[in-house]
PDB file of C-alpha atoms and ligand atoms in Angstrom:
ATOM      1  CA  MET A   1      88.983 143.978-169.756  1.00  0.00           C
ATOM      2  CA  LYS A   2      92.082 142.827-167.980  1.00  0.00           C
ATOM      3  CA  LYS A   3      95.670 143.882-168.214  1.00  0.00           C
ATOM      4  CA  ILE A   4      98.469 141.417-168.800  1.00  0.00           C
ATOM      5  CA  LYS A   5     101.836 142.397-167.432  1.00  0.00           C
ATOM      6  CA  ILE A   6     104.898 140.722-168.880  1.00  0.00           C
ATOM      7  CA  GLU A   7     108.198 140.847-167.102  1.00  0.00           C
ATOM      8  CA  THR A   8     111.490 140.341-168.890  1.00  0.00           C
ATOM      9  CA  VAL A   9     114.545 139.555-166.824  1.00  0.00           C
ATOM     10  CA  LEU A  10     118.021 139.933-168.289  1.00  0.00           C
ATOM     11  CA  GLN A  11     121.312 139.562-166.518  1.00  0.00           C
ATOM     12  CA  VAL A  12     123.942 142.083-167.559  1.00  0.00           C
ATOM     13  CA  TYR A  13     127.658 141.440-167.088  1.00  0.00           C
ATOM     14  CA  ASP A  14     129.998 144.443-167.172  1.00  0.00           C
ATOM     15  CA  THR A  15     132.599 142.677-169.285  1.00  0.00           C
ATOM     16  CA  ILE A  16     133.141 139.324-170.964  1.00  0.00           C
ATOM     17  CA  ASN A  17     135.585 138.411-168.187  1.00  0.00           C
ATOM     18  CA  GLU A  18     132.720 138.095-165.693  1.00  0.00           C
ATOM     19  CA  LEU A  19     131.194 135.245-167.702  1.00  0.00           C
ATOM     20  CA  PRO A  20     131.696 131.567-166.855  1.00  0.00           C
ATOM     21  CA  LYS A  21     134.668 129.976-168.699  1.00  0.00           C
ATOM     22  CA  ASP A  22     132.514 127.942-171.100  1.00  0.00           C
ATOM     23  CA  ILE A  23     130.604 131.063-172.127  1.00  0.00           C
ATOM     24  CA  ILE A  24     133.802 133.062-172.682  1.00  0.00           C
ATOM     25  CA  ASN A  25     134.873 130.243-174.997  1.00  0.00           C
ATOM     26  CA  LEU A  26     131.489 130.274-176.773  1.00  0.00           C
ATOM     27  CA  MET A  27     131.638 134.066-177.165  1.00  0.00           C
ATOM     28  CA  GLU A  28     135.149 133.769-178.597  1.00  0.00           C
ATOM     29  CA  ARG A  29     133.741 131.380-181.190  1.00  0.00           C
ATOM     30  CA  ALA A  30     131.022 133.927-181.983  1.00  0.00           C
ATOM     31  CA  VAL A  31     133.697 136.611-182.443  1.00  0.00           C
ATOM     32  CA  GLU A  32     135.684 134.292-184.731  1.00  0.00           C
ATOM     33  CA  ALA A  33     132.542 133.801-186.821  1.00  0.00           C
ATOM     34  CA  ARG A  34     131.830 137.547-186.721  1.00  0.00           C
ATOM     35  CA  ASN A  35     135.267 138.227-188.178  1.00  0.00           C
ATOM     36  CA  LYS A  36     134.344 136.058-191.177  1.00  0.00           C
ATOM     37  CA  ALA A  37     130.942 137.680-191.800  1.00  0.00           C
ATOM     38  CA  TYR A  38     130.097 138.625-195.369  1.00  0.00           C
ATOM     39  CA  ALA A  39     128.562 142.061-194.884  1.00  0.00           C
ATOM     40  CA  PRO A  40     129.902 144.346-197.623  1.00  0.00           C
ATOM     41  CA  TYR A  41     126.666 146.392-197.787  1.00  0.00           C
ATOM     42  CA  SER A  42     125.822 147.145-194.158  1.00  0.00           C
ATOM     43  CA  LYS A  43     129.368 146.777-192.875  1.00  0.00           C
ATOM     44  CA  PHE A  44     127.713 145.400-189.752  1.00  0.00           C
ATOM     45  CA  ASN A  45     129.336 142.106-188.856  1.00  0.00           C
ATOM     46  CA  VAL A  46     127.563 139.615-186.620  1.00  0.00           C
ATOM     47  CA  GLY A  47     128.667 136.205-185.369  1.00  0.00           C
ATOM     48  CA  ALA A  48     126.735 133.578-183.431  1.00  0.00           C
ATOM     49  CA  ALA A  49     127.960 130.375-181.783  1.00  0.00           C
ATOM     50  CA  LEU A  50     125.744 127.624-180.403  1.00  0.00           C
ATOM     51  CA  LEU A  51     126.608 124.974-177.842  1.00  0.00           C
ATOM     52  CA  LEU A  52     124.690 121.748-178.518  1.00  0.00           C
ATOM     53  CA  ASN A  53     123.892 119.035-175.988  1.00  0.00           C
ATOM     54  CA  ASN A  54     126.206 116.643-177.874  1.00  0.00           C
ATOM     55  CA  GLY A  55     129.137 118.933-177.017  1.00  0.00           C
ATOM     56  CA  GLU A  56     129.478 120.357-180.530  1.00  0.00           C
ATOM     57  CA  ILE A  57     129.822 124.101-181.066  1.00  0.00           C
ATOM     58  CA  VAL A  58     128.453 125.383-184.352  1.00  0.00           C
ATOM     59  CA  SER A  59     128.673 128.947-185.555  1.00  0.00           C
ATOM     60  CA  GLY A  60     127.433 131.256-188.269  1.00  0.00           C
ATOM     61  CA  ASN A  61     127.646 134.832-189.429  1.00  0.00           C
ATOM     62  CA  ASN A  62     125.578 137.202-191.508  1.00  0.00           C
ATOM     63  CA  GLN A  63     125.599 136.617-195.248  1.00  0.00           C
ATOM     64  CA  GLU A  64     124.520 139.591-197.321  1.00  0.00           C
ATOM     65  CA  ASN A  65     123.446 139.805-200.942  1.00  0.00           C
ATOM     66  CA  ALA A  66     123.259 142.503-203.621  1.00  0.00           C
ATOM     67  CA  SER A  67     119.538 141.747-203.520  1.00  0.00           C
ATOM     68  CA  TYR A  68     119.348 142.866-199.902  1.00  0.00           C
ATOM     69  CA  PRO A  69     116.406 140.756-198.634  1.00  0.00           C
ATOM     70  CA  SER A  70     118.149 137.598-199.859  1.00  0.00           C
ATOM     71  CA  GLY A  71     120.775 137.929-197.132  1.00  0.00           C
ATOM     72  CA  LEU A  72     120.522 136.201-193.770  1.00  0.00           C
ATOM     73  CA  CYS A  73     121.402 137.100-190.187  1.00  0.00           C
ATOM     74  CA  ALA A  74     124.130 135.338-188.244  1.00  0.00           C
ATOM     75  CA  GLU A  75     121.760 133.814-185.696  1.00  0.00           C
ATOM     76  CA  ARG A  76     119.597 132.147-188.312  1.00  0.00           C
ATOM     77  CA  THR A  77     122.604 130.997-190.360  1.00  0.00           C
ATOM     78  CA  ALA A  78     123.924 129.304-187.214  1.00  0.00           C
ATOM     79  CA  ILE A  79     120.697 127.799-185.906  1.00  0.00           C
ATOM     80  CA  TYR A  80     119.604 126.516-189.328  1.00  0.00           C
ATOM     81  CA  TYR A  81     123.025 124.901-189.710  1.00  0.00           C
ATOM     82  CA  ALA A  82     122.500 123.197-186.349  1.00  0.00           C
ATOM     83  CA  GLY A  83     118.976 122.130-187.345  1.00  0.00           C
ATOM     84  CA  ALA A  84     120.194 120.823-190.702  1.00  0.00           C
ATOM     85  CA  ASN A  85     123.242 118.935-189.448  1.00  0.00           C
ATOM     86  CA  TYR A  86     122.303 117.923-185.898  1.00  0.00           C
ATOM     87  CA  PRO A  87     118.526 117.525-186.035  1.00  0.00           C
ATOM     88  CA  GLU A  88     118.478 115.366-182.902  1.00  0.00           C
ATOM     89  CA  ALA A  89     120.617 117.705-180.789  1.00  0.00           C
ATOM     90  CA  ALA A  90     119.302 120.422-178.514  1.00  0.00           C
ATOM     91  CA  VAL A  91     120.774 123.909-178.519  1.00  0.00           C
ATOM     92  CA  LEU A  92     121.758 124.743-174.955  1.00  0.00           C
ATOM     93  CA  LYS A  93     123.472 128.113-175.246  1.00  0.00           C
ATOM     94  CA  MET A  94     123.916 130.800-177.830  1.00  0.00           C
ATOM     95  CA  ALA A  95     126.488 133.615-177.896  1.00  0.00           C
ATOM     96  CA  ILE A  96     126.189 136.591-180.242  1.00  0.00           C
ATOM     97  CA  SER A  97     128.607 139.414-180.971  1.00  0.00           C
ATOM     98  CA  ALA A  98     128.040 142.295-183.388  1.00  0.00           C
ATOM     99  CA  THR A  99     130.234 145.131-184.555  1.00  0.00           C
ATOM    100  CA  SER A 100     129.948 147.916-187.081  1.00  0.00           C
ATOM    101  CA  ILE A 101     132.762 149.212-189.254  1.00  0.00           C
ATOM    102  CA  ASN A 102     131.130 152.675-189.016  1.00  0.00           C
ATOM    103  CA  LYS A 103     130.833 153.130-185.259  1.00  0.00           C
ATOM    104  CA  PRO A 104     131.874 151.322-182.107  1.00  0.00           C
ATOM    105  CA  THR A 105     129.235 148.955-180.755  1.00  0.00           C
ATOM    106  CA  LEU A 106     129.686 149.157-177.007  1.00  0.00           C
ATOM    107  CA  GLU A 107     126.209 148.053-175.929  1.00  0.00           C
ATOM    108  CA  PRO A 108     124.791 144.527-176.217  1.00  0.00           C
ATOM    109  CA  ILE A 109     123.163 143.989-179.628  1.00  0.00           C
ATOM    110  CA  PRO A 110     120.082 141.759-179.309  1.00  0.00           C
ATOM    111  CA  PRO A 111     118.959 139.387-182.075  1.00  0.00           C
ATOM    112  CA  CYS A 112     116.464 140.926-184.507  1.00  0.00           C
ATOM    113  CA  GLY A 113     112.793 140.003-184.398  1.00  0.00           C
ATOM    114  CA  ALA A 114     113.002 137.512-187.266  1.00  0.00           C
ATOM    115  CA  CYS A 115     115.879 135.706-185.544  1.00  0.00           C
ATOM    116  CA  ARG A 116     113.957 135.623-182.269  1.00  0.00           C
ATOM    117  CA  GLN A 117     111.091 133.930-184.097  1.00  0.00           C
ATOM    118  CA  ALA A 118     113.500 131.377-185.602  1.00  0.00           C
ATOM    119  CA  ILE A 119     115.190 130.676-182.271  1.00  0.00           C
ATOM    120  CA  ALA A 120     111.747 130.311-180.630  1.00  0.00           C
ATOM    121  CA  GLU A 121     110.903 127.511-183.063  1.00  0.00           C
ATOM    122  CA  TYR A 122     113.880 125.448-181.881  1.00  0.00           C
ATOM    123  CA  GLU A 123     113.311 126.173-178.204  1.00  0.00           C
ATOM    124  CA  ILE A 124     109.765 124.860-178.598  1.00  0.00           C
ATOM    125  CA  LYS A 125     110.870 121.897-180.762  1.00  0.00           C
ATOM    126  CA  GLN A 126     113.495 120.726-178.286  1.00  0.00           C
ATOM    127  CA  LYS A 127     111.413 121.479-175.159  1.00  0.00           C
ATOM    128  CA  GLN A 128     114.508 122.931-173.562  1.00  0.00           C
ATOM    129  CA  LEU A 129     115.335 126.564-172.902  1.00  0.00           C
ATOM    130  CA  ILE A 130     118.128 128.243-174.828  1.00  0.00           C
ATOM    131  CA  GLU A 131     120.361 130.550-172.805  1.00  0.00           C
ATOM    132  CA  ILE A 132     121.271 133.566-174.958  1.00  0.00           C
ATOM    133  CA  TYR A 133     124.257 135.870-174.421  1.00  0.00           C
ATOM    134  CA  PHE A 134     124.667 138.937-176.599  1.00  0.00           C
ATOM    135  CA  MET A 135     127.171 141.751-176.823  1.00  0.00           C
ATOM    136  CA  GLY A 136     128.566 144.404-179.130  1.00  0.00           C
ATOM    137  CA  GLU A 137     132.254 144.435-179.922  1.00  0.00           C
ATOM    138  CA  THR A 138     133.337 145.081-176.335  1.00  0.00           C
ATOM    139  CA  GLY A 139     131.709 146.077-173.075  1.00  0.00           C
ATOM    140  CA  LYS A 140     128.592 144.696-171.446  1.00  0.00           C
ATOM    141  CA  VAL A 141     127.166 141.263-172.154  1.00  0.00           C
ATOM    142  CA  ALA A 142     123.438 140.686-171.673  1.00  0.00           C
ATOM    143  CA  MET A 143     122.032 137.255-170.911  1.00  0.00           C
ATOM    144  CA  SER A 144     118.531 135.872-171.158  1.00  0.00           C
ATOM    145  CA  LYS A 145     117.771 132.448-169.653  1.00  0.00           C
ATOM    146  CA  SER A 146     115.316 131.778-172.457  1.00  0.00           C
ATOM    147  CA  LEU A 147     114.267 133.125-175.834  1.00  0.00           C
ATOM    148  CA  LYS A 148     110.835 133.654-174.267  1.00  0.00           C
ATOM    149  CA  ASN A 149     112.137 136.729-172.442  1.00  0.00           C
ATOM    150  CA  LEU A 150     113.023 138.313-175.757  1.00  0.00           C
ATOM    151  CA  LEU A 151     109.806 137.428-177.590  1.00  0.00           C
ATOM    152  CA  PRO A 152     106.694 137.508-175.438  1.00  0.00           C
ATOM    153  CA  PHE A 153     103.431 136.589-177.228  1.00  0.00           C
ATOM    154  CA  VAL A 154     105.310 134.358-179.618  1.00  0.00           C
ATOM    155  CA  PHE A 155     103.530 133.021-182.689  1.00  0.00           C
ATOM    156  CA  ASP A 156     103.880 129.249-182.572  1.00  0.00           C
ATOM    157  CA  LYS A 157     102.356 125.982-183.825  1.00  0.00           C
ATOM    158  CA  SER A 158      99.522 126.201-181.292  1.00  0.00           C
ATOM    159  CA  ALA A 159      97.940 128.807-183.583  1.00  0.00           C
ATOM    160  CA  LEU A 160      97.939 126.537-186.654  1.00  0.00           C
TER     161      LEU A 160
HETATM  162  N1  THU B   1     122.039 141.132-188.553  1.00  0.00           N
HETATM  163  C1  THU B   1     122.319 139.948-187.960  1.00  0.00           C
HETATM  164  O1  THU B   1     123.158 139.166-188.444  1.00  0.00           O
HETATM  165  N2  THU B   1     121.669 139.637-186.824  1.00  0.00           N
HETATM  166  C2  THU B   1     120.738 140.432-186.224  1.00  0.00           C
HETATM  167  O2  THU B   1     120.090 140.001-185.282  1.00  0.00           O
HETATM  168  C3  THU B   1     120.555 141.797-186.688  1.00  0.00           C
HETATM  169  C4  THU B   1     121.088 142.082-188.035  1.00  0.00           C
HETATM  170  C5  THU B   1     122.723 141.458-189.812  1.00  0.00           C
HETATM  171  C6  THU B   1     121.807 141.464-191.005  1.00  0.00           C
HETATM  172  C7  THU B   1     122.541 142.395-191.928  1.00  0.00           C
HETATM  173  O3  THU B   1     123.510 141.643-192.640  1.00  0.00           O
HETATM  174  C8  THU B   1     123.267 143.356-191.010  1.00  0.00           C
HETATM  175  O4  THU B   1     123.278 142.734-189.732  1.00  0.00           O
HETATM  176  C9  THU B   1     122.608 144.716-190.881  1.00  0.00           C
HETATM  177  O5  THU B   1     121.269 144.614-190.551  1.00  0.00           O
END
């Protein structure tokens, strides 16, 4: 028997103003997307914006459905849009902002497990790390240099 120790390193910024200019801009795009989320059931609005290596910024938000499981998270809406429309481009950076109508979201809200799996697919496909910034409505912003920090022991094509 041996033990495997996995270390996850996140950088945490106290406010959005501490971020580099290009990331503030990307986060603003995520907030714009968040404000257009279709989340009448959960009332939890999420926006994601992606910077591609061709300079494009694409964004997405959560899309809910009366048949709840048919809805989709913001991160996957955004990254599938990028994959569908810019299949040759690499995703360099991702900014995520989430807010609830019911309570203030002051802590960083990380992407859900299913979104981490989806993001992992693209990080592996493009052989380039994706820098991920995530926040609530205001307050701290957490940053991971790679999706790998958020999803150790990823299931990937090597298992197939
Ligand atoms: N949601 C996201 O958009 N991203 C996440 O990573 C977590 C959850 C959405 C899905 C659903 O519309 C609402 O937030 C509540 O779960």
